Phi, psi and omega in degrees: 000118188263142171234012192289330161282004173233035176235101174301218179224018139256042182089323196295152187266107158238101173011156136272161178265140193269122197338288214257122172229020188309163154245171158259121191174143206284167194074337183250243197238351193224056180273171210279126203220131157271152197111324167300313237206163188202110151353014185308124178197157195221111166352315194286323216258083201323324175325297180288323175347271157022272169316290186318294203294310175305318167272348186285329193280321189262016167071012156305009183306301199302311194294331180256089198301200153182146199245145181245122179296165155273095175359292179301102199253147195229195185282352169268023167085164172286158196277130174236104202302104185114352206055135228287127165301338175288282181303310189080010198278184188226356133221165195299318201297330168317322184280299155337288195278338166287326172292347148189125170309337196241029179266138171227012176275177181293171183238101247243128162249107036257108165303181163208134183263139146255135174257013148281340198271307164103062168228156164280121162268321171258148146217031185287061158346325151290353170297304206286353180259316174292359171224026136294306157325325204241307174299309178294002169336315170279347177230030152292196197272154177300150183061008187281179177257140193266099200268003170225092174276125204295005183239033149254078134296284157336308216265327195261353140000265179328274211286354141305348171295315187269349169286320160298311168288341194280323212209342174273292158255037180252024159273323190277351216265306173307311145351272156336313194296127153294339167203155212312295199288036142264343158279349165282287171275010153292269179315334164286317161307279188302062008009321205265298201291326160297336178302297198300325189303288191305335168312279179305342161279011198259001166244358182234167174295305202240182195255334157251032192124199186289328202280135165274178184207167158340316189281326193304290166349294182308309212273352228248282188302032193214310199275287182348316178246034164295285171295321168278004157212317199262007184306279184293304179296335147298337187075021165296017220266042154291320177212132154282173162309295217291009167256352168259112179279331148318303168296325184259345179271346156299308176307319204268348145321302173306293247239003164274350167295022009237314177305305167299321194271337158311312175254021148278112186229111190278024163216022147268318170308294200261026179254302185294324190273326178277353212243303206252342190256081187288339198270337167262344192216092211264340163333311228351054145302149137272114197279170188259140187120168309305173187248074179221145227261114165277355178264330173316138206280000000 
């Protein structure tokens, strides 16, 4: 995994910024249609998690296709075992280089093809889950949950603001670090924002009350690959989850739901990660571990 252009020159771990950021929305050039548009996302990968959680909780299957990537990701970028039914393609980067030709950046999950336009429209990953949420809007499921409801916007907005930095990537920002203080204050953040997060869950069901939402979504794949990668493979290791008795008892909450708990898959997580980040693990053992029960009540 080269990482050298998202490495500053105190060490710190900085994101690339994401190519495609058209939207999907009536009126524009992508308006939302089923049937249209098709999904790459890859189990391992909490971004694409996300995603995953997001249409399955909203009944979005028939209307939205997805192609599910192979963990193991090589210098050609991720994989696609059989080749993408659609596309007919055999990686993703393909999809990345017909939509431009002159992209040199990683080639990113989770995207979204439009196959009218025959482009990558998205690969904005905070997006992309809201506009599932919001454009796609006519072909949730009867009963489904309204996971950005408008007059929380704001408020889940904010506090997604604070997960991303403290704890979505602030594992990755600690991971990533090339030198001690930039790894001191990674991990001292993702620590702080787990102290708050278990404070705050400990009067409420969800992170905005009883109902979930967008932030609930945001936070579930981060806690979810804590203790199986990022305790150790990151070096998050002051505290596992299963030492926030709030927090692990939320999560597993979470992972009784059918939406979560379907598309969790703990050996596509610790195989791509311990497996494909050779700068961190040059081994690329998979270690055996941890042993914890996600079904306990």
């Amino acid at each position: 995994m080269k990482l050298g252009r998202e490495i500053s020159e105190g060490g710190r771990f900085v994101r690339q910024p994401n190519r495609f950021t058209e939207r999907i929305e009536e009126g524009g050039e992508h308006p939302p249609e089923p049937g249209r548009y098709r999904l790459y996302a890859s189990y391992a990968c909490p971004w694409a998690h996300r995603s995953l959680i997001v249409r399955e909780l909203l009944g979005l299957q028939d209307a939205v296709g997805v192609t599910i990537v192979d963990p193991i990701r090589d210098e050609k970028g991720w994989r696609i075992p059989g080749g993408d039914p659609v596309t007919g393609v055999e990686y993703l980067s393909e999809l990345y280089l017909a939509s431009d030709p002159g992209y040199q950046g990683r080639y990113t999950v989770p995207c979204v093809w439009d196959a009218t336009a025959g482009r990558l429209v998205t690969n904005d990953y905070p997006q992309i889950t809201l506009t599932l949420e919001t454009a796609f809007a006519p072909w949730h499921a009867e009963g489904a949950p309204d996971l950005y409801p408008a007059a929380l916007r704001g408020e889940i907005d904010a506090l997604n603001e604070v997960i991303f930095d403290g704890l979505n990537n602030g594992v990755y920002r600690a991971g990533f670090a090339t030198s001690q203080e930039a790894y001191d204050e990674a991990v001292t953040k993702v620590f702080d924002t787990l102290d708050l997060l278990e404070e705050r869950l400990a009067t409420r069901r969800h992170l905005h009350g009883d109902a979930l939402t967008e932030s609930d979504v945001r936070l579930y794949p981060t806690l979810a690959r804590f203790d199986a990668v990022y305790h150790s493979h990151f070096k998050c290791a002051l505290r596992r989850l299963t030492d926030y008795p709030v927090l692990w008892a939320y999560a597993r909450r979470l992972y009784a739901i059918p939406a979560f708990r379907d598309t969790t898959d703990f050996d596509h997580i610790k195989r791509h990660y311990f497996m494909t980040q050779t700068n961190i693990n040059p081994s690329r053992i998979v270690p055996r571990g941890p042993e914890l029960d996600w079904t306990a009540g």
